[in-house]
């Protein structure tokens, strides 16, 4: 489930300031834009279509986000990409939120606590998978939006393969279904099937030399035209 959540959060964190409809931005503009509340609203509206894949403790705070939280979320994204902070784990992240973006700290802390309660219900392999994904999420993150996306793409194939393997593991399958039913719904969905096909055909990218290809891949995944338009 954390992978689903992290994809949503990462998507929000790499969003771009839109141009007029139909006109896509350049890689340089994508890298250097300033995030806005208006763009956040566009993204939340677009991704509401996927709320069936998120548990209520994740989606409800997103759906009921306040104006103050939106303002702080936008500032948080802009500050991160300006290099003002770079958390390496949950403790770092919650400390940053409490200090600089307090309206976001409570909901995030509650969300994470409930998520960890569900992780504790999994078997050893499931817990290891979730813990590794969490560590990978922080390792993948970068103030450079293209590099961040590149890291996600390069690690997506293994994440997908490992998730499928867990669902085929008799000692883990039922526990996963009980702890994260929404994630299982996603893993069995046509959306995930399409995502898997693309992911399995991705080659390993050089995050500096292949920036244009990384950006083109971002555009490929941006089916709602809210990230690169």
Short mmCIF file of N, CA and C in Angstrom, two decimals, residues 42-122:
data_model
loop_
_atom_site.label_atom_id
_atom_site.label_comp_id
_atom_site.label_asym_id
_atom_site.label_seq_id
_atom_site.Cartn_x
_atom_site.Cartn_y
_atom_site.Cartn_z
N UNK A 42 -6.07 20.86 -9.55
CA UNK A 42 -6.23 20.09 -10.79
C UNK A 42 -5.81 18.64 -10.59
N UNK A 43 -4.71 18.45 -9.90
CA UNK A 43 -4.19 17.10 -9.69
C UNK A 43 -5.12 16.29 -8.78
N UNK A 44 -5.57 16.90 -7.70
CA UNK A 44 -6.47 16.20 -6.78
C UNK A 44 -7.76 15.81 -7.49
N UNK A 45 -8.26 16.68 -8.34
CA UNK A 45 -9.47 16.37 -9.09
C UNK A 45 -9.23 15.21 -10.05
N UNK A 46 -8.10 15.23 -10.74
CA UNK A 46 -7.79 14.18 -11.71
C UNK A 46 -7.61 12.83 -11.03
N UNK A 47 -6.93 12.83 -9.88
CA UNK A 47 -6.61 11.57 -9.23
C UNK A 47 -7.71 11.07 -8.31
N UNK A 48 -8.80 11.81 -8.21
CA UNK A 48 -9.96 11.32 -7.46
C UNK A 48 -10.51 10.05 -8.10
N UNK A 49 -10.23 9.87 -9.38
CA UNK A 49 -10.70 8.67 -10.08
C UNK A 49 -10.07 7.40 -9.51
N UNK A 50 -8.99 7.55 -8.75
CA UNK A 50 -8.28 6.38 -8.22
C UNK A 50 -8.49 6.18 -6.72
N UNK A 51 -9.48 6.88 -6.16
CA UNK A 51 -9.67 6.78 -4.71
C UNK A 51 -10.09 5.37 -4.28
N UNK A 52 -10.63 4.59 -5.20
CA UNK A 52 -10.99 3.21 -4.87
C UNK A 52 -9.77 2.38 -4.51
N UNK A 53 -8.59 2.84 -4.91
CA UNK A 53 -7.37 2.10 -4.64
C UNK A 53 -6.66 2.57 -3.37
N UNK A 54 -7.28 3.51 -2.65
CA UNK A 54 -6.66 4.04 -1.43
C UNK A 54 -7.58 3.84 -0.24
N UNK A 55 -7.04 3.43 0.90
CA UNK A 55 -7.88 3.27 2.09
C UNK A 55 -8.40 4.62 2.56
N UNK A 56 -9.45 4.60 3.34
CA UNK A 56 -10.08 5.84 3.78
C UNK A 56 -9.12 6.71 4.59
N UNK A 57 -8.20 6.08 5.34
CA UNK A 57 -7.29 6.89 6.15
C UNK A 57 -6.28 7.64 5.29
N UNK A 58 -6.17 7.27 4.02
CA UNK A 58 -5.33 8.01 3.09
C UNK A 58 -6.17 9.01 2.30
N UNK A 59 -7.29 8.52 1.75
CA UNK A 59 -8.06 9.39 0.86
C UNK A 59 -8.83 10.48 1.59
N UNK A 60 -9.39 10.18 2.76
CA UNK A 60 -10.20 11.18 3.46
C UNK A 60 -9.44 12.48 3.74
N UNK A 61 -8.20 12.43 4.25
CA UNK A 61 -7.48 13.69 4.46
C UNK A 61 -7.19 14.43 3.15
N UNK A 62 -7.03 13.68 2.07
CA UNK A 62 -6.80 14.32 0.77
C UNK A 62 -8.09 14.99 0.29
N UNK A 63 -9.19 14.27 0.39
CA UNK A 63 -10.47 14.79 -0.08
C UNK A 63 -10.93 15.99 0.75
N UNK A 64 -10.59 15.99 2.04
CA UNK A 64 -11.05 17.04 2.94
C UNK A 64 -9.97 18.06 3.26
N UNK A 65 -8.98 18.16 2.41
CA UNK A 65 -7.87 19.08 2.64
C UNK A 65 -8.38 20.51 2.75
N UNK A 66 -7.86 21.25 3.71
CA UNK A 66 -8.28 22.64 3.93
C UNK A 66 -7.44 23.59 3.09
N UNK A 67 -7.91 24.83 3.00
CA UNK A 67 -7.14 25.84 2.26
C UNK A 67 -5.77 26.05 2.90
N UNK A 68 -5.73 26.04 4.22
CA UNK A 68 -4.44 26.21 4.90
C UNK A 68 -3.50 25.06 4.57
N UNK A 69 -4.02 23.85 4.55
CA UNK A 69 -3.19 22.69 4.23
C UNK A 69 -2.73 22.74 2.78
N UNK A 70 -3.59 23.19 1.88
CA UNK A 70 -3.18 23.32 0.49
C UNK A 70 -2.03 24.31 0.36
N UNK A 71 -2.17 25.45 1.02
CA UNK A 71 -1.13 26.47 0.95
C UNK A 71 0.20 25.93 1.47
N UNK A 72 0.14 25.22 2.60
CA UNK A 72 1.37 24.67 3.17
C UNK A 72 1.92 23.53 2.31
N UNK A 73 1.05 22.74 1.70
CA UNK A 73 1.52 21.66 0.83
C UNK A 73 2.26 22.22 -0.37
N UNK A 74 1.72 23.28 -0.95
CA UNK A 74 2.37 23.93 -2.09
C UNK A 74 3.73 24.49 -1.68
N UNK A 75 3.77 25.14 -0.54
CA UNK A 75 5.04 25.69 -0.06
C UNK A 75 6.04 24.58 0.23
N UNK A 76 5.56 23.49 0.79
CA UNK A 76 6.42 22.35 1.10
C UNK A 76 7.07 21.80 -0.18
N UNK A 77 6.27 21.64 -1.23
CA UNK A 77 6.80 21.14 -2.50
C UNK A 77 7.84 22.10 -3.07
N UNK A 78 7.51 23.38 -3.09
CA UNK A 78 8.45 24.36 -3.64
C UNK A 78 9.73 24.43 -2.82
N UNK A 79 9.61 24.35 -1.51
CA UNK A 79 10.80 24.38 -0.65
C UNK A 79 11.67 23.15 -0.88
N UNK A 80 11.02 21.99 -1.04
CA UNK A 80 11.80 20.77 -1.27
C UNK A 80 12.61 20.87 -2.56
N UNK A 81 11.97 21.31 -3.62
CA UNK A 81 12.66 21.38 -4.91
C UNK A 81 13.65 22.54 -4.96
N UNK A 82 13.57 23.43 -3.98
CA UNK A 82 14.58 24.49 -3.85
C UNK A 82 15.74 24.03 -2.97
N UNK A 83 15.67 22.79 -2.47
CA UNK A 83 16.75 22.23 -1.68
C UNK A 83 16.77 22.66 -0.23
N UNK A 84 15.63 23.12 0.30
CA UNK A 84 15.60 23.62 1.67
C UNK A 84 15.53 22.52 2.72
N UNK A 85 15.14 21.32 2.32
CA UNK A 85 15.16 20.17 3.22
C UNK A 85 15.20 18.91 2.37
N UNK A 86 15.67 17.82 2.95
CA UNK A 86 15.75 16.56 2.21
C UNK A 86 15.69 15.40 3.21
N UNK A 87 14.49 15.01 3.61
CA UNK A 87 14.34 13.96 4.63
C UNK A 87 14.83 12.61 4.13
N UNK A 88 15.41 11.84 5.04
CA UNK A 88 15.93 10.52 4.70
C UNK A 88 15.07 9.39 5.25
N UNK A 89 14.09 9.74 6.10
CA UNK A 89 13.21 8.74 6.68
C UNK A 89 11.98 9.43 7.27
N UNK A 90 11.08 8.63 7.84
CA UNK A 90 9.84 9.19 8.39
C UNK A 90 10.12 10.18 9.50
N UNK A 91 11.05 9.87 10.39
CA UNK A 91 11.35 10.76 11.50
C UNK A 91 11.80 12.13 11.01
N UNK A 92 12.64 12.14 9.97
CA UNK A 92 13.06 13.41 9.38
C UNK A 92 11.86 14.16 8.82
N UNK A 93 10.99 13.42 8.12
CA UNK A 93 9.86 14.05 7.45
C UNK A 93 8.88 14.66 8.44
N UNK A 94 8.54 13.92 9.48
CA UNK A 94 7.56 14.45 10.43
C UNK A 94 8.15 15.63 11.19
N UNK A 95 9.46 15.62 11.42
CA UNK A 95 10.10 16.76 12.09
C UNK A 95 10.02 18.01 11.23
N UNK A 96 10.23 17.85 9.92
CA UNK A 96 10.13 18.97 8.99
C UNK A 96 8.69 19.51 8.97
N UNK A 97 7.73 18.60 8.92
CA UNK A 97 6.33 19.02 8.88
C UNK A 97 5.95 19.79 10.14
N UNK A 98 6.32 19.26 11.28
CA UNK A 98 5.95 19.91 12.54
C UNK A 98 6.58 21.30 12.67
N UNK A 99 7.79 21.44 12.15
CA UNK A 99 8.48 22.71 12.26
C UNK A 99 7.99 23.74 11.25
N UNK A 100 7.83 23.31 10.00
CA UNK A 100 7.59 24.28 8.92
C UNK A 100 6.21 24.23 8.28
N UNK A 101 5.51 23.09 8.41
CA UNK A 101 4.21 22.93 7.75
C UNK A 101 3.25 22.25 8.73
N UNK A 102 2.98 22.89 9.85
CA UNK A 102 2.25 22.23 10.96
C UNK A 102 0.84 21.77 10.61
N UNK A 103 0.20 22.42 9.65
CA UNK A 103 -1.16 22.00 9.29
C UNK A 103 -1.17 20.62 8.63
N UNK A 104 -0.02 20.20 8.11
CA UNK A 104 0.09 18.90 7.46
C UNK A 104 0.57 17.80 8.40
N UNK A 105 1.17 18.19 9.50
CA UNK A 105 1.82 17.22 10.38
C UNK A 105 0.84 16.22 11.00
N UNK A 106 -0.27 16.73 11.54
CA UNK A 106 -1.23 15.85 12.20
C UNK A 106 -1.81 14.80 11.26
N UNK A 107 -2.37 15.21 10.12
CA UNK A 107 -2.92 14.23 9.18
C UNK A 107 -1.89 13.22 8.69
N UNK A 108 -0.66 13.69 8.43
CA UNK A 108 0.37 12.78 7.95
C UNK A 108 0.76 11.78 9.03
N UNK A 109 0.87 12.26 10.26
CA UNK A 109 1.23 11.39 11.37
C UNK A 109 0.16 10.32 11.59
N UNK A 110 -1.10 10.74 11.52
CA UNK A 110 -2.21 9.79 11.68
C UNK A 110 -2.22 8.77 10.55
N UNK A 111 -2.05 9.24 9.34
CA UNK A 111 -2.04 8.36 8.17
C UNK A 111 -0.93 7.32 8.28
N UNK A 112 0.24 7.78 8.64
CA UNK A 112 1.38 6.88 8.74
C UNK A 112 1.18 5.87 9.87
N UNK A 113 0.64 6.33 10.99
CA UNK A 113 0.40 5.43 12.12
C UNK A 113 -0.57 4.32 11.76
N UNK A 114 -1.64 4.67 11.05
CA UNK A 114 -2.62 3.66 10.65
C UNK A 114 -2.03 2.70 9.62
N UNK A 115 -1.21 3.24 8.74
CA UNK A 115 -0.54 2.39 7.75
C UNK A 115 0.37 1.37 8.44
N UNK A 116 1.14 1.82 9.43
CA UNK A 116 2.05 0.92 10.12
C UNK A 116 1.29 -0.14 10.91
N UNK A 117 0.12 0.20 11.40
CA UNK A 117 -0.72 -0.79 12.08
C UNK A 117 -1.09 -1.92 11.12
N UNK A 118 -1.37 -1.56 9.88
CA UNK A 118 -1.73 -2.56 8.88
C UNK A 118 -0.51 -3.39 8.47
N UNK A 119 0.63 -2.74 8.36
CA UNK A 119 1.86 -3.46 8.01
C UNK A 119 2.16 -4.53 9.06
N UNK A 120 1.89 -4.21 10.32
CA UNK A 120 2.17 -5.14 11.42
C UNK A 120 1.33 -6.41 11.32
N UNK A 121 0.25 -6.37 10.55
CA UNK A 121 -0.62 -7.54 10.39
C UNK A 121 -0.11 -8.50 9.32
N UNK A 122 0.89 -8.07 8.55
CA UNK A 122 1.42 -8.90 7.48
C UNK A 122 2.40 -9.93 8.02
#
